[in-house]
PDB file of C-alpha atoms in Angstrom:
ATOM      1  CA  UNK A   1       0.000   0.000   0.000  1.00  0.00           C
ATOM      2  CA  UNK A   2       2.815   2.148   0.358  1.00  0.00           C
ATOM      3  CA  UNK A   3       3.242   2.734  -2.971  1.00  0.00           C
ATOM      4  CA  UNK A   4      -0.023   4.398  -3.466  1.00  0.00           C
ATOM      5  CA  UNK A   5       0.696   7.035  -0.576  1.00  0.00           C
ATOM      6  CA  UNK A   6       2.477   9.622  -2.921  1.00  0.00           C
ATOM      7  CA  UNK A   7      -0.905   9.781  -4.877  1.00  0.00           C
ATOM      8  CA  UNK A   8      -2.557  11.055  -1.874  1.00  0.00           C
ATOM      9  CA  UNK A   9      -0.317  12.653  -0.002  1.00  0.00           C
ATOM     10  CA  UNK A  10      -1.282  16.278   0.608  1.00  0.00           C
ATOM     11  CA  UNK A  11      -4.755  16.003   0.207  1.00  0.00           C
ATOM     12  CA  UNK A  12      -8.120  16.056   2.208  1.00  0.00           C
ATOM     13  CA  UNK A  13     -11.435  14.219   2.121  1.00  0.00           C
ATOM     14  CA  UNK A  14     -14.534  14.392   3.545  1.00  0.00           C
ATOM     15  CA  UNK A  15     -16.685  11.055   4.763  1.00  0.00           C
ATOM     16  CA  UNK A  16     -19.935  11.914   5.128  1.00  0.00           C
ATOM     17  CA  UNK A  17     -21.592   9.205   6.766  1.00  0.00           C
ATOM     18  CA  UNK A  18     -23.907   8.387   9.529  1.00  0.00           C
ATOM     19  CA  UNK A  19     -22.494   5.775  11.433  1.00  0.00           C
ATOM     20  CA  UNK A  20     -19.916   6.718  13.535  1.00  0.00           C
ATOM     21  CA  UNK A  21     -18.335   3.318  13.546  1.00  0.00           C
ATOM     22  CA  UNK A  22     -17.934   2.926   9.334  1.00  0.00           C
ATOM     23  CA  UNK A  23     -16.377   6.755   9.603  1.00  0.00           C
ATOM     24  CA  UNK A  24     -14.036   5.627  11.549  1.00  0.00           C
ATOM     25  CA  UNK A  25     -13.052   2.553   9.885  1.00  0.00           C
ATOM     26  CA  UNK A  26     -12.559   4.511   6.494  1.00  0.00           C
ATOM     27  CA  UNK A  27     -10.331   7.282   8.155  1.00  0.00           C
ATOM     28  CA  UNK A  28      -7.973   4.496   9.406  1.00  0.00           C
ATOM     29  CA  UNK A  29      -7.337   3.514   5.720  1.00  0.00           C
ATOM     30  CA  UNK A  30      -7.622   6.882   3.916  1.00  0.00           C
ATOM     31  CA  UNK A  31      -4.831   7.966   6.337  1.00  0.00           C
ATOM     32  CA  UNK A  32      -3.214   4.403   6.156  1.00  0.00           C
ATOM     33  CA  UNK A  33      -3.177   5.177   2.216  1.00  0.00           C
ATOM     34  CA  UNK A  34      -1.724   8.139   2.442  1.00  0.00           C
ATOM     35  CA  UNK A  35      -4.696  11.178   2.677  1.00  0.00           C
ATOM     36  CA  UNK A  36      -3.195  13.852   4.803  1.00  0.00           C
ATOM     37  CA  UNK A  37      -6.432  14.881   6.132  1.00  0.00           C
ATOM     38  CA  UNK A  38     -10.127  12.888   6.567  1.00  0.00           C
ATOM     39  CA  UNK A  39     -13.061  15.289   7.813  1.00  0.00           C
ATOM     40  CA  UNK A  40     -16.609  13.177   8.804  1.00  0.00           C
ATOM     41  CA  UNK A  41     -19.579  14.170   8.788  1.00  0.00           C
ATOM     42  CA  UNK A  42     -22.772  12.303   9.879  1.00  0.00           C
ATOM     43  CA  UNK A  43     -25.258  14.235   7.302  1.00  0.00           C
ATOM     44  CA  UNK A  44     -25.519  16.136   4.288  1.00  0.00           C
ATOM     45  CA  UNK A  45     -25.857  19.336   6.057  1.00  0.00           C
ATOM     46  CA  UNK A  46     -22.918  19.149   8.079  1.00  0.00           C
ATOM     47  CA  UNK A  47     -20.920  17.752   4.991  1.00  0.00           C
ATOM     48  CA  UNK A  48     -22.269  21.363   3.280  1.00  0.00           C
ATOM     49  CA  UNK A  49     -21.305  23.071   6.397  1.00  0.00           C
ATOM     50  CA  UNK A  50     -17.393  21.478   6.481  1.00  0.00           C
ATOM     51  CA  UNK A  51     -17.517  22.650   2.695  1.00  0.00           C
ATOM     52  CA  UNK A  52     -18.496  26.248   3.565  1.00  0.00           C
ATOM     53  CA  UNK A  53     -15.096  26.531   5.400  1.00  0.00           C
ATOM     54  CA  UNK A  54     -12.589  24.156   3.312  1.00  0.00           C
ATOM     55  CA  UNK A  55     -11.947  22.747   0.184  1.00  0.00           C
ATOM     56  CA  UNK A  56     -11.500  19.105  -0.332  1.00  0.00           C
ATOM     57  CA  UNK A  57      -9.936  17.022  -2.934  1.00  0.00           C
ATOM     58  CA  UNK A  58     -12.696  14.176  -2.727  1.00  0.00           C
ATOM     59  CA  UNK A  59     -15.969  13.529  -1.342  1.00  0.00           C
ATOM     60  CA  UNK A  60     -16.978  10.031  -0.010  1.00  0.00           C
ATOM     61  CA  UNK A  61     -20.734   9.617   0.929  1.00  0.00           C
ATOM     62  CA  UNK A  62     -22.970   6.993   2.063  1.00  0.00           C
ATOM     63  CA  UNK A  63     -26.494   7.405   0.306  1.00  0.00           C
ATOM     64  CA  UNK A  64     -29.262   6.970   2.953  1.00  0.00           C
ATOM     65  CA  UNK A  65     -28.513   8.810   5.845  1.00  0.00           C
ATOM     66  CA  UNK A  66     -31.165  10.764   7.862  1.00  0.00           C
ATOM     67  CA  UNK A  67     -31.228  14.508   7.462  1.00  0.00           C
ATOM     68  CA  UNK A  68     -29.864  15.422   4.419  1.00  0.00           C
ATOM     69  CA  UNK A  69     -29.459  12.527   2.495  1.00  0.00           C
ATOM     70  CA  UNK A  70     -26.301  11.660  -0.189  1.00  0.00           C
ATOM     71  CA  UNK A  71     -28.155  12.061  -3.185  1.00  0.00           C
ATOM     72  CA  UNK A  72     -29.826  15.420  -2.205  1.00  0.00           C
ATOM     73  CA  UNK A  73     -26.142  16.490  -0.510  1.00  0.00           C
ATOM     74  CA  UNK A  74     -24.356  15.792  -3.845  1.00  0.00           C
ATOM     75  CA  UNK A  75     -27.260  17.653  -5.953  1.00  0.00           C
ATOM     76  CA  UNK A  76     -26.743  20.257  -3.387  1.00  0.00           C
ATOM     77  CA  UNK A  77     -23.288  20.522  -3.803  1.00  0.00           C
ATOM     78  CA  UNK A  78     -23.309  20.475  -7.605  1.00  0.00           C
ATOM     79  CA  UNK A  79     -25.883  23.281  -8.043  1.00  0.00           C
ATOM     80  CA  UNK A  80     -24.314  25.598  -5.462  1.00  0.00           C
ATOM     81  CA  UNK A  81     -22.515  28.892  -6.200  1.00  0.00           C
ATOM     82  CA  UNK A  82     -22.559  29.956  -2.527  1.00  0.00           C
ATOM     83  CA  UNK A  83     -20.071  27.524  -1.501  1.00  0.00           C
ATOM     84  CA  UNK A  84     -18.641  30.467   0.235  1.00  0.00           C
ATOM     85  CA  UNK A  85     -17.327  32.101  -2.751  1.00  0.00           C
ATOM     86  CA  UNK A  86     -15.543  29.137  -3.919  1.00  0.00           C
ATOM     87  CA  UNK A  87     -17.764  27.575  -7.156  1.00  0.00           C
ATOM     88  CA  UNK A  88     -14.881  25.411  -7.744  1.00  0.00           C
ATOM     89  CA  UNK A  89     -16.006  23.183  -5.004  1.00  0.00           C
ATOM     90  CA  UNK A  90     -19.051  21.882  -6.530  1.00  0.00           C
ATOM     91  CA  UNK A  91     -17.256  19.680  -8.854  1.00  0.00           C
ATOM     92  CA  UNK A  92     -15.544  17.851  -6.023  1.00  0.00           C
ATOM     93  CA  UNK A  93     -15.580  14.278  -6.871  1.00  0.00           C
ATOM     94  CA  UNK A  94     -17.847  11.842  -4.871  1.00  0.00           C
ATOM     95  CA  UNK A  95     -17.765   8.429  -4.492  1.00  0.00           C
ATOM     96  CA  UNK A  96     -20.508   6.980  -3.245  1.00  0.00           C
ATOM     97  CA  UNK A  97     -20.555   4.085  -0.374  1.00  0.00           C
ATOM     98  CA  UNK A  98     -23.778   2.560   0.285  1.00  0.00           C
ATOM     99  CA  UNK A  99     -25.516  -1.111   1.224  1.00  0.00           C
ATOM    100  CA  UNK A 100     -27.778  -0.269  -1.325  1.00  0.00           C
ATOM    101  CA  UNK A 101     -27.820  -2.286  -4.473  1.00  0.00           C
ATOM    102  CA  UNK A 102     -31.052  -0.573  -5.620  1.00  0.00           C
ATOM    103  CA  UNK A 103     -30.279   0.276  -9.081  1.00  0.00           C
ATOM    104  CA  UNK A 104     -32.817   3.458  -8.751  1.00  0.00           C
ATOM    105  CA  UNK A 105     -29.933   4.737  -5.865  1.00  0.00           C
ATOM    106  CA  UNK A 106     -27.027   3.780  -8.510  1.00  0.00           C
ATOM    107  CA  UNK A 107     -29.137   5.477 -11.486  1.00  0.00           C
ATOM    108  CA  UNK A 108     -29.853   9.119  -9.019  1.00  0.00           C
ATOM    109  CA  UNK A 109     -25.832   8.609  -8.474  1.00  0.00           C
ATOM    110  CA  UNK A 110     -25.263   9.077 -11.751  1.00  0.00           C
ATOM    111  CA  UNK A 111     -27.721  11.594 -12.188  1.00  0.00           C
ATOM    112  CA  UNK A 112     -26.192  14.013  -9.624  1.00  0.00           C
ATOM    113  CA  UNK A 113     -22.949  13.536 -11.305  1.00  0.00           C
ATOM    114  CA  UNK A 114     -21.063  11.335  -8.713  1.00  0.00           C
ATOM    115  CA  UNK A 115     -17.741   9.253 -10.134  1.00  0.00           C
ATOM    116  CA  UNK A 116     -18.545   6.083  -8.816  1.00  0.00           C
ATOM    117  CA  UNK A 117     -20.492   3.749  -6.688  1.00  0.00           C
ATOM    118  CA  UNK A 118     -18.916   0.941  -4.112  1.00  0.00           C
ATOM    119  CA  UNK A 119     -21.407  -1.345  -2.311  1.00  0.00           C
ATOM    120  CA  UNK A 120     -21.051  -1.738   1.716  1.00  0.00           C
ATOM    121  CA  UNK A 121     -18.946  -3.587   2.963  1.00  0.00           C
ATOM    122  CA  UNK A 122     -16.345  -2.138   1.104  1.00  0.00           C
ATOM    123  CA  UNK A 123     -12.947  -4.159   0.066  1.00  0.00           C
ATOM    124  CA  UNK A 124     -10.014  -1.679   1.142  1.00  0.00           C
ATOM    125  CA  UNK A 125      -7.817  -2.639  -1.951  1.00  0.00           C
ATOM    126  CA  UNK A 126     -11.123  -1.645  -4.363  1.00  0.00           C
ATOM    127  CA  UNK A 127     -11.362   1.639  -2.107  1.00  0.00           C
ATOM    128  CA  UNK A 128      -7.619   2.587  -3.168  1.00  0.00           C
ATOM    129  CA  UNK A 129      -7.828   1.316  -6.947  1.00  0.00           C
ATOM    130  CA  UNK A 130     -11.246   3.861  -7.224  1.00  0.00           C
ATOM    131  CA  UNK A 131      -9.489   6.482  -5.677  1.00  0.00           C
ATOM    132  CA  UNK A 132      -6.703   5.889  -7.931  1.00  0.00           C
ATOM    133  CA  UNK A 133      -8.224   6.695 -10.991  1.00  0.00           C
ATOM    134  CA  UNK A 134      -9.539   9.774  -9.658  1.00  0.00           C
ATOM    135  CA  UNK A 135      -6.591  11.140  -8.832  1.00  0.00           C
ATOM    136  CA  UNK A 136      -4.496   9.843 -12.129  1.00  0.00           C
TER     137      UNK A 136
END
């Protein structure tokens, strides 16, 4: 996994997420591959909040969450110019991470312009090789 590490080195996602114990799991191996920094949030809104204060380099989002949910965060997010001043956040990439096999959550994930889809429980070496491809 090492190798990988210079990909992400010096930059910062978000997990937005609402169980505490899955955050925490994927912040272990974002750091463990290399992210410098890994923001949660449990909700949509507090995902839109983090944004209003920092940029991030990628987004990764469960779908059903209550509050705001993934799909409504990431159409949000995508049709927001008051990101604090800062319309280049909108396009962050987002992966969504979900239990959900419903192909009407995978369809609205593609709708709101997300870059990919991994089902729950996610395999850490298919977490880096999606990230990967983002990034190169």
């Amino acid at each position: 996994m090492e190798t990988h590490a210079a990909n992400f080195a010096g930059r910062k996602v978000l997990v937005v997420d609402d169980q505490e114990l899955f955050q925490e799991m994927l912040e272990k191996l974002l750091l463990k591959l290399g992210f410098d920094e890994v923001d949660k949030a449990p909700d949509g809104s507090q995902a839109l909040k983090a944004l209003d204060t920092k940029r991030y380099d990628l987004i990764l989002c469960d779908i059903m969450m209550s509050g705001l949910d993934g799909i409504d965060f990431v159409r949000t997010l995508r049709q927001s110019a008051n990101l604090r001043f800062d319309v280049g956040k909108s396009l962050t990439p987002v992966l969504f991470m979900s239990g959900s096999t419903d192909l009407a959550h995978v369809r609205a994930a593609k709708e709101v312009g997300a870059q990919g889809y991994l089902v729950k429980p996610i395999n850490p070496a298919t977490v880096r090789k999606r990230i990967s491809k983002l990034f190169n």
